[in-house]
CSV table of C-alpha atoms and ligand atoms in Angstrom, one decimal:
chain,number,residue,atom,x,y,z
A,1,UNK,CA,91.6,-198.7,-47.9
A,2,UNK,CA,94.4,-196.6,-46.3
A,3,UNK,CA,96.9,-194.6,-48.2
A,4,UNK,CA,100.4,-196.0,-48.9
A,5,UNK,CA,101.9,-192.6,-48.1
A,6,UNK,CA,103.0,-191.6,-44.6
A,7,UNK,CA,102.6,-188.1,-43.2
A,8,UNK,CA,106.3,-187.5,-43.4
A,9,UNK,CA,106.5,-188.5,-47.1
A,10,UNK,CA,103.6,-186.2,-47.9
A,11,UNK,CA,105.1,-183.3,-46.1
A,12,UNK,CA,108.5,-183.8,-47.7
A,13,UNK,CA,106.9,-183.9,-51.1
A,14,UNK,CA,104.9,-180.7,-50.4
A,15,UNK,CA,108.0,-178.9,-49.0
A,16,UNK,CA,110.1,-180.0,-52.0
A,17,UNK,CA,107.5,-178.8,-54.5
A,18,UNK,CA,107.0,-175.4,-53.0
A,19,UNK,CA,110.7,-175.0,-52.3
A,20,UNK,CA,111.3,-175.5,-56.0
A,21,UNK,CA,108.7,-172.9,-57.0
A,22,UNK,CA,110.0,-170.4,-54.4
A,23,UNK,CA,113.6,-170.7,-55.7
A,24,UNK,CA,112.5,-169.6,-59.1
A,25,UNK,CA,111.6,-166.2,-57.6
A,26,UNK,CA,114.3,-165.8,-55.0
A,27,UNK,CA,116.9,-163.3,-56.1
A,28,UNK,CA,120.4,-164.3,-55.1
A,29,UNK,CA,122.8,-161.4,-55.1
A,30,UNK,CA,125.5,-163.4,-57.0
A,31,UNK,CA,123.4,-164.6,-59.9
A,32,UNK,CA,120.8,-161.9,-60.0
A,33,UNK,CA,117.1,-162.4,-60.5
A,34,UNK,CA,116.2,-165.9,-61.5
A,35,UNK,CA,113.3,-166.0,-63.9
A,36,UNK,CA,110.9,-168.8,-64.1
A,37,UNK,CA,111.6,-171.2,-66.9
A,38,UNK,CA,109.6,-170.6,-70.0
A,39,UNK,CA,106.8,-173.1,-70.5
A,40,UNK,CA,103.1,-173.6,-70.8
A,41,UNK,CA,101.2,-170.9,-69.1
A,42,UNK,CA,99.1,-172.1,-66.2
A,43,UNK,CA,95.4,-171.6,-66.5
A,44,UNK,CA,94.7,-172.9,-63.1
A,45,UNK,CA,96.2,-172.9,-59.7
A,46,UNK,CA,95.3,-175.6,-57.3
A,47,UNK,CA,92.4,-177.0,-59.2
A,48,UNK,CA,89.4,-176.2,-61.3
A,49,UNK,CA,90.0,-173.7,-64.0
A,50,UNK,CA,87.3,-171.3,-65.1
A,51,UNK,CA,88.8,-170.9,-68.4
A,52,UNK,CA,91.4,-173.1,-70.1
A,53,UNK,CA,92.6,-170.6,-72.5
A,54,UNK,CA,94.1,-172.6,-75.3
A,55,UNK,CA,95.4,-176.1,-76.2
A,56,UNK,CA,98.6,-176.0,-74.3
A,57,UNK,CA,98.9,-178.6,-71.6
A,58,UNK,CA,97.3,-177.6,-68.4
A,59,UNK,CA,99.5,-177.1,-65.4
A,60,UNK,CA,98.8,-176.3,-61.8
A,61,UNK,CA,100.6,-173.6,-60.0
A,62,UNK,CA,99.8,-175.4,-56.9
A,63,UNK,CA,101.2,-178.5,-58.4
A,64,UNK,CA,104.5,-180.0,-59.1
A,65,UNK,CA,104.8,-179.2,-62.8
A,66,UNK,CA,108.2,-178.3,-63.8
A,67,UNK,CA,106.6,-176.3,-66.6
A,68,UNK,CA,104.9,-173.7,-64.4
A,69,UNK,CA,106.1,-170.5,-65.9
A,70,UNK,CA,104.4,-168.0,-63.6
A,71,UNK,CA,101.1,-167.7,-61.8
A,72,UNK,CA,100.3,-164.2,-62.9
A,73,UNK,CA,97.2,-165.4,-64.6
A,74,UNK,CA,96.1,-167.0,-61.3
A,75,UNK,CA,96.6,-163.7,-59.4
A,76,UNK,CA,94.5,-161.9,-62.1
A,77,UNK,CA,91.8,-164.5,-61.7
A,78,UNK,CA,91.4,-164.2,-57.9
A,79,UNK,CA,92.4,-160.6,-57.2
A,80,UNK,CA,91.2,-157.3,-58.5
A,81,UNK,CA,93.4,-155.0,-60.6
A,82,UNK,CA,93.3,-152.6,-57.7
A,83,UNK,CA,94.6,-155.2,-55.3
A,84,UNK,CA,97.4,-156.2,-57.6
A,85,UNK,CA,98.6,-152.6,-58.3
A,86,UNK,CA,101.9,-151.9,-56.6
A,87,UNK,CA,102.7,-155.6,-55.9
A,88,UNK,CA,106.1,-156.7,-57.4
A,89,UNK,CA,106.0,-159.5,-60.0
A,90,UNK,CA,107.7,-161.9,-57.5
A,91,UNK,CA,104.5,-161.5,-55.3
A,92,UNK,CA,101.8,-161.7,-57.9
A,93,UNK,CA,103.6,-164.3,-60.1
A,94,UNK,CA,104.2,-166.5,-57.1
A,95,UNK,CA,100.6,-166.5,-56.1
A,96,UNK,CA,99.6,-170.2,-55.7
A,97,UNK,CA,96.1,-170.0,-54.2
A,98,UNK,CA,92.7,-171.2,-55.3
A,99,UNK,CA,90.7,-168.2,-54.2
A,100,UNK,CA,90.9,-165.0,-52.3
A,101,UNK,CA,90.2,-165.4,-48.5
A,102,UNK,CA,90.4,-161.7,-48.0
A,103,UNK,CA,87.2,-161.3,-49.9
A,104,UNK,CA,85.3,-162.8,-46.9
A,105,UNK,CA,87.6,-161.8,-44.1
A,106,UNK,CA,86.2,-158.3,-43.4
A,107,UNK,CA,89.5,-157.2,-41.9
A,108,UNK,CA,89.5,-154.1,-39.7
A,109,UNK,CA,92.2,-151.6,-38.9
A,110,UNK,CA,94.3,-152.8,-35.9
A,111,UNK,CA,93.5,-156.5,-36.2
A,112,UNK,CA,96.2,-159.2,-35.9
A,113,UNK,CA,96.0,-161.7,-38.8
A,114,UNK,CA,97.6,-165.1,-39.3
A,115,UNK,CA,98.0,-166.5,-42.8
A,116,UNK,CA,98.5,-170.3,-42.8
A,117,UNK,CA,100.9,-171.4,-45.6
A,118,UNK,CA,101.7,-167.8,-46.6
A,119,UNK,CA,103.9,-168.8,-49.7
A,120,UNK,CA,105.3,-165.7,-51.4
A,121,UNK,CA,103.1,-163.5,-49.2
A,122,UNK,CA,100.4,-162.1,-51.5
A,123,UNK,CA,97.6,-162.4,-49.0
A,124,UNK,CA,99.7,-161.1,-46.1
A,125,UNK,CA,100.6,-158.0,-48.1
A,126,UNK,CA,97.0,-157.3,-49.0
A,127,UNK,CA,95.9,-158.0,-45.4
A,128,UNK,CA,98.6,-155.7,-44.1
A,129,UNK,CA,97.1,-152.8,-46.1
A,130,UNK,CA,93.7,-153.5,-44.6
A,131,UNK,CA,94.8,-153.7,-40.9
A,132,UNK,CA,97.0,-150.7,-41.3
A,133,UNK,CA,100.0,-149.7,-39.2
A,134,UNK,CA,98.3,-150.5,-35.9
A,135,UNK,CA,97.5,-154.0,-37.1
A,136,UNK,CA,99.9,-156.8,-37.8
A,137,UNK,CA,100.1,-159.8,-40.1
A,138,UNK,CA,102.0,-163.1,-39.4
A,139,UNK,CA,102.7,-165.4,-42.4
A,140,UNK,CA,103.4,-169.0,-41.3
A,141,UNK,CA,105.1,-171.4,-43.7
A,142,UNK,CA,106.9,-174.7,-43.4
A,143,UNK,CA,109.1,-174.3,-46.5
A,144,UNK,CA,112.3,-172.4,-45.8
A,145,UNK,CA,112.6,-171.1,-49.4
A,146,UNK,CA,109.1,-169.8,-49.3
A,147,UNK,CA,109.9,-167.8,-46.1
A,148,UNK,CA,113.0,-166.5,-47.8
A,149,UNK,CA,110.9,-165.4,-50.8
A,150,UNK,CA,108.2,-163.8,-48.7
A,151,UNK,CA,110.8,-161.9,-46.6
A,152,UNK,CA,112.5,-160.7,-49.9
A,153,UNK,CA,109.1,-159.6,-51.1
A,154,UNK,CA,108.4,-157.7,-47.9
A,155,UNK,CA,111.7,-155.9,-48.3
A,156,UNK,CA,110.9,-154.9,-51.9
A,157,UNK,CA,107.5,-153.5,-50.8
A,158,UNK,CA,109.0,-151.8,-47.8
A,159,UNK,CA,106.3,-153.1,-45.5
A,160,UNK,CA,106.9,-153.3,-41.7
A,161,UNK,CA,103.7,-154.8,-40.2
A,162,UNK,CA,104.2,-158.3,-41.7
A,163,UNK,CA,106.3,-160.9,-40.1
A,164,UNK,CA,107.1,-164.2,-41.8
A,165,UNK,CA,107.7,-167.2,-39.5
A,166,UNK,CA,108.9,-170.7,-40.2
A,167,UNK,CA,106.7,-173.4,-38.8
A,168,UNK,CA,104.0,-176.0,-39.3
A,169,UNK,CA,100.3,-175.2,-39.1
A,170,UNK,CA,99.8,-178.5,-37.2
A,171,UNK,CA,101.9,-177.0,-34.3
A,172,UNK,CA,101.8,-173.3,-34.6
A,173,UNK,CA,104.6,-171.3,-33.0
A,174,UNK,CA,102.1,-168.8,-31.5
A,175,UNK,CA,100.5,-168.3,-28.0
A,176,UNK,CA,96.9,-169.1,-27.1
A,177,UNK,CA,94.3,-166.4,-27.9
A,178,UNK,CA,96.7,-164.2,-29.8
A,179,UNK,CA,95.2,-163.7,-33.2
A,180,UNK,CA,92.0,-161.9,-34.4
A,181,UNK,CA,91.7,-163.5,-37.8
A,182,UNK,CA,93.1,-166.6,-39.5
A,183,UNK,CA,93.3,-166.6,-43.3
A,184,UNK,CA,94.6,-169.4,-45.6
A,185,UNK,CA,94.6,-169.9,-49.3
A,186,UNK,CA,94.8,-173.4,-50.7
A,187,UNK,CA,96.9,-174.9,-47.9
A,188,UNK,CA,94.9,-176.9,-45.4
A,189,UNK,CA,94.2,-179.6,-48.0
A,190,UNK,CA,98.0,-180.2,-48.1
A,191,UNK,CA,98.0,-181.3,-44.4
A,192,UNK,CA,97.9,-185.0,-43.6
A,193,UNK,CA,96.5,-184.0,-40.2
A,194,UNK,CA,93.7,-181.5,-40.7
A,195,UNK,CA,92.3,-182.1,-37.2
A,196,UNK,CA,95.5,-180.8,-35.7
A,197,UNK,CA,95.4,-177.7,-38.0
A,198,UNK,CA,91.8,-176.8,-37.0
A,199,UNK,CA,92.6,-177.5,-33.3
A,200,UNK,CA,95.6,-175.2,-33.4
A,201,UNK,CA,93.7,-172.6,-35.3
A,202,UNK,CA,91.1,-172.6,-32.5
A,203,UNK,CA,93.8,-172.4,-29.8
A,204,UNK,CA,95.6,-169.3,-31.3
A,205,UNK,CA,92.5,-167.4,-32.2
A,206,UNK,CA,91.1,-165.1,-29.5
A,207,UNK,CA,87.6,-165.7,-28.3
A,208,UNK,CA,85.3,-164.2,-30.9
A,209,UNK,CA,88.1,-164.5,-33.6
A,210,UNK,CA,87.3,-165.8,-37.0
A,211,UNK,CA,88.6,-168.2,-39.7
A,212,UNK,CA,88.4,-167.2,-43.4
A,213,UNK,CA,89.8,-169.7,-45.8
A,214,UNK,CA,89.8,-170.7,-49.4
A,215,UNK,CA,90.6,-174.4,-50.0
A,216,UNK,CA,90.1,-177.4,-52.2
A,217,UNK,CA,87.5,-180.0,-51.4
A,218,UNK,CA,85.9,-182.9,-53.2
A,219,UNK,CA,82.4,-184.3,-53.5
A,220,UNK,CA,82.5,-187.8,-52.1
A,221,UNK,CA,85.9,-189.4,-52.4
A,222,UNK,CA,88.7,-189.6,-54.9
A,223,UNK,CA,90.0,-192.9,-56.3
A,224,UNK,CA,92.8,-194.3,-54.1
A,225,UNK,CA,95.3,-194.3,-57.1
A,226,UNK,CA,95.0,-190.5,-57.1
A,227,UNK,CA,95.1,-190.3,-53.3
A,228,UNK,CA,98.3,-192.2,-53.3
A,229,UNK,CA,100.2,-189.9,-55.6
A,230,UNK,CA,102.6,-187.5,-53.9
A,231,UNK,CA,102.5,-185.1,-56.8
A,232,UNK,CA,98.7,-185.0,-56.6
A,233,UNK,CA,99.1,-184.2,-52.8
A,234,UNK,CA,101.4,-181.3,-53.6
A,235,UNK,CA,99.0,-180.4,-56.4
A,236,UNK,CA,96.3,-179.7,-53.8
A,237,UNK,CA,94.1,-182.6,-54.9
A,238,UNK,CA,95.0,-185.9,-53.2
A,239,UNK,CA,94.6,-184.4,-49.7
A,240,UNK,CA,91.3,-182.6,-50.5
A,241,UNK,CA,88.6,-184.0,-48.2
A,242,UNK,CA,84.9,-184.4,-48.9
A,243,UNK,CA,83.3,-181.0,-48.2
A,244,UNK,CA,81.1,-182.3,-45.4
A,245,UNK,CA,83.9,-184.1,-43.7
A,246,UNK,CA,86.0,-180.9,-44.0
A,247,UNK,CA,83.3,-178.7,-42.4
A,248,UNK,CA,82.7,-181.3,-39.7
A,249,UNK,CA,86.4,-181.2,-38.7
A,250,UNK,CA,86.2,-177.4,-38.4
A,251,UNK,CA,83.1,-177.8,-36.1
A,252,UNK,CA,84.8,-180.6,-34.1
A,253,UNK,CA,87.6,-178.2,-33.2
A,254,UNK,CA,85.0,-176.0,-31.5
A,255,UNK,CA,84.2,-173.5,-34.2
A,256,UNK,CA,80.6,-172.3,-34.7
A,257,UNK,CA,78.7,-170.6,-37.6
A,258,UNK,CA,80.7,-172.6,-40.1
A,259,UNK,CA,79.5,-171.4,-43.5
A,260,UNK,CA,80.5,-172.0,-47.1
A,261,UNK,CA,80.3,-168.6,-48.8
A,262,UNK,CA,81.2,-169.7,-52.3
A,263,UNK,CA,82.0,-172.8,-54.3
A,264,UNK,CA,83.7,-172.8,-57.7
A,265,UNK,CA,84.0,-175.7,-60.0
A,266,UNK,CA,85.7,-176.2,-63.4
A,267,UNK,CA,83.5,-175.9,-66.4
A,268,UNK,CA,84.8,-178.4,-68.9
A,269,UNK,CA,84.0,-179.3,-72.4
A,270,UNK,CA,85.4,-181.9,-74.7
A,271,UNK,CA,88.3,-179.7,-75.7
A,272,UNK,CA,89.4,-179.1,-72.1
A,273,UNK,CA,88.5,-182.2,-70.2
A,274,UNK,CA,91.9,-183.9,-70.5
A,275,UNK,CA,93.7,-180.7,-69.5
A,276,UNK,CA,91.5,-180.7,-66.4
A,277,UNK,CA,92.2,-184.3,-65.7
A,278,UNK,CA,95.9,-183.6,-65.8
A,279,UNK,CA,95.3,-180.9,-63.1
A,280,UNK,CA,93.5,-183.4,-60.9
A,281,UNK,CA,96.2,-186.1,-61.3
A,282,UNK,CA,98.9,-183.4,-61.1
A,283,UNK,CA,102.2,-184.4,-62.7
A,284,UNK,CA,100.8,-187.1,-64.9
A,285,UNK,CA,101.4,-186.6,-68.6
A,286,UNK,CA,98.6,-187.2,-71.1
A,287,UNK,CA,99.1,-191.0,-71.4
A,288,UNK,CA,99.7,-191.5,-67.7
A,289,UNK,CA,96.6,-189.5,-66.9
A,290,UNK,CA,94.6,-191.6,-69.3
A,291,UNK,CA,95.9,-194.8,-67.8
A,292,UNK,CA,95.1,-193.6,-64.3
A,293,UNK,CA,91.7,-192.7,-65.3
A,294,UNK,CA,91.1,-196.1,-66.8
A,295,UNK,CA,92.0,-197.6,-63.5
A,296,UNK,CA,89.5,-195.5,-61.7
A,297,UNK,CA,86.7,-196.3,-64.1
A,298,UNK,CA,85.6,-192.7,-64.1
A,299,UNK,CA,85.0,-190.4,-67.1
A,300,UNK,CA,87.1,-187.3,-67.2
A,301,UNK,CA,84.0,-185.2,-66.4
A,302,UNK,CA,83.0,-187.4,-63.5
A,303,UNK,CA,86.5,-187.0,-62.0
A,304,UNK,CA,86.8,-183.3,-62.5
A,305,UNK,CA,83.3,-182.5,-61.4
A,306,UNK,CA,84.1,-183.9,-57.9
A,307,UNK,CA,86.7,-181.2,-57.2
A,308,UNK,CA,85.8,-177.7,-56.0
A,309,UNK,CA,87.4,-174.6,-54.5
A,310,UNK,CA,85.4,-173.2,-51.6
A,311,UNK,CA,85.5,-170.2,-49.3
A,312,UNK,CA,84.6,-171.0,-45.7
A,313,UNK,CA,84.1,-168.7,-42.7
A,314,UNK,CA,83.9,-169.9,-39.1
A,315,UNK,CA,84.0,-168.3,-35.7
A,316,UNK,CA,85.5,-169.1,-32.3
A,317,UNK,CA,82.8,-168.5,-29.7
A,318,UNK,CA,83.2,-165.2,-27.8
B,401,LIG,C1,99.5,-173.8,-52.6
B,401,LIG,S1,100.7,-172.9,-51.8
B,401,LIG,C2,99.8,-171.5,-51.3
B,401,LIG,C3,100.6,-170.3,-50.9
B,401,LIG,C4,99.8,-169.0,-50.6
B,401,LIG,N1,98.8,-169.3,-49.6
B,401,LIG,C5,99.2,-168.4,-51.9
B,401,LIG,O1,98.0,-168.3,-52.0
B,401,LIG,O2,100.0,-168.1,-52.8
B,401,LIG,C6,100.9,-173.8,-50.2
B,401,LIG,C7,101.9,-173.2,-49.2
B,401,LIG,O3,101.6,-173.8,-48.0
B,401,LIG,C8,102.8,-174.2,-47.3
B,401,LIG,N2,102.5,-175.3,-46.5
B,401,LIG,C9,102.1,-176.5,-46.9
B,401,LIG,N3,101.8,-177.3,-45.8
B,401,LIG,C10,102.1,-176.6,-44.7
B,401,LIG,C11,102.1,-176.9,-43.3
B,401,LIG,N4,101.8,-178.0,-42.8
B,401,LIG,N5,102.5,-175.9,-42.4
B,401,LIG,C12,102.8,-174.6,-42.9
B,401,LIG,N6,102.9,-174.3,-44.2
B,401,LIG,C13,102.5,-175.3,-45.1
B,401,LIG,C14,103.7,-174.5,-48.5
B,401,LIG,O4,105.1,-174.5,-48.1
B,401,LIG,C15,103.3,-173.5,-49.5
B,401,LIG,O5,104.1,-172.3,-49.4
């Protein structure tokens, strides 16, 4: 059965969600720094949580929850203390990924790196350190307020080899064969046209270039009632493809040596299973999540165990 959502509606929902998150961190000169609203602390960004710390409702940084206070716990989960040192709060707290693509990117000094869906810029700033002054990092994002936040963060850090550009990863504003490495953290699942994303990634990479991504995938399929939810799209779940289908799309674009280097899934017990279900059906409150699950006929564990965050590496032939 096809989805009731159109590509335009999905993109609009994604843009609205991430624009709202970005605005919590953008500092307007007139009003001063705007702090994120107090609320339940997120234990997971974009999916399975390794540790649901307490009994507060689970929220997803990647998702649409109004209650997202900050994502600092997410940054601490995916990045080392050394990586996070020196980064302003508006970088680390706005981290919305589901992994750390730099861990597999093997960046070298002088390389040109493109980050698809760069958000507040965390991976760009870390990559910029690795490629050094002779290298360059381009952050691409389709949400104007995210670009604003990332540029503000670059100014705070005083970094000059990172350039944030507005644009869509399905139609990248970059020339052919112009990039050594593409990274991306929890973004490609948000695209309604993943074939176009991988086709474009292949086009802009130079021969011999590589793709290093962290993203959400599922095992099998998700129930249509979840796939149809715009908040679950923005929450990095509804657009997540079956892992095999996802990898086949990378290969179909021309990439070779496509390898999954890690796969993380939520560990749930009775105390946390409903929190995790709420992450999967992002935006749903407790009762709504229960009603949705009843419609799917799945147990909380069955549903949550289908979702994983993977790190994938792939190469454009030399
Ligand atoms: C889950 S956030 C991840 C941000 C960042 N990678 C991080 O780890 O913090 C997704 C980001 O991707 C951007 N995005 C979503 N779809 C996009 C598209 N089709 N083209 C470009 N950017 C997109 C959103 O605006 C948002 O900033």
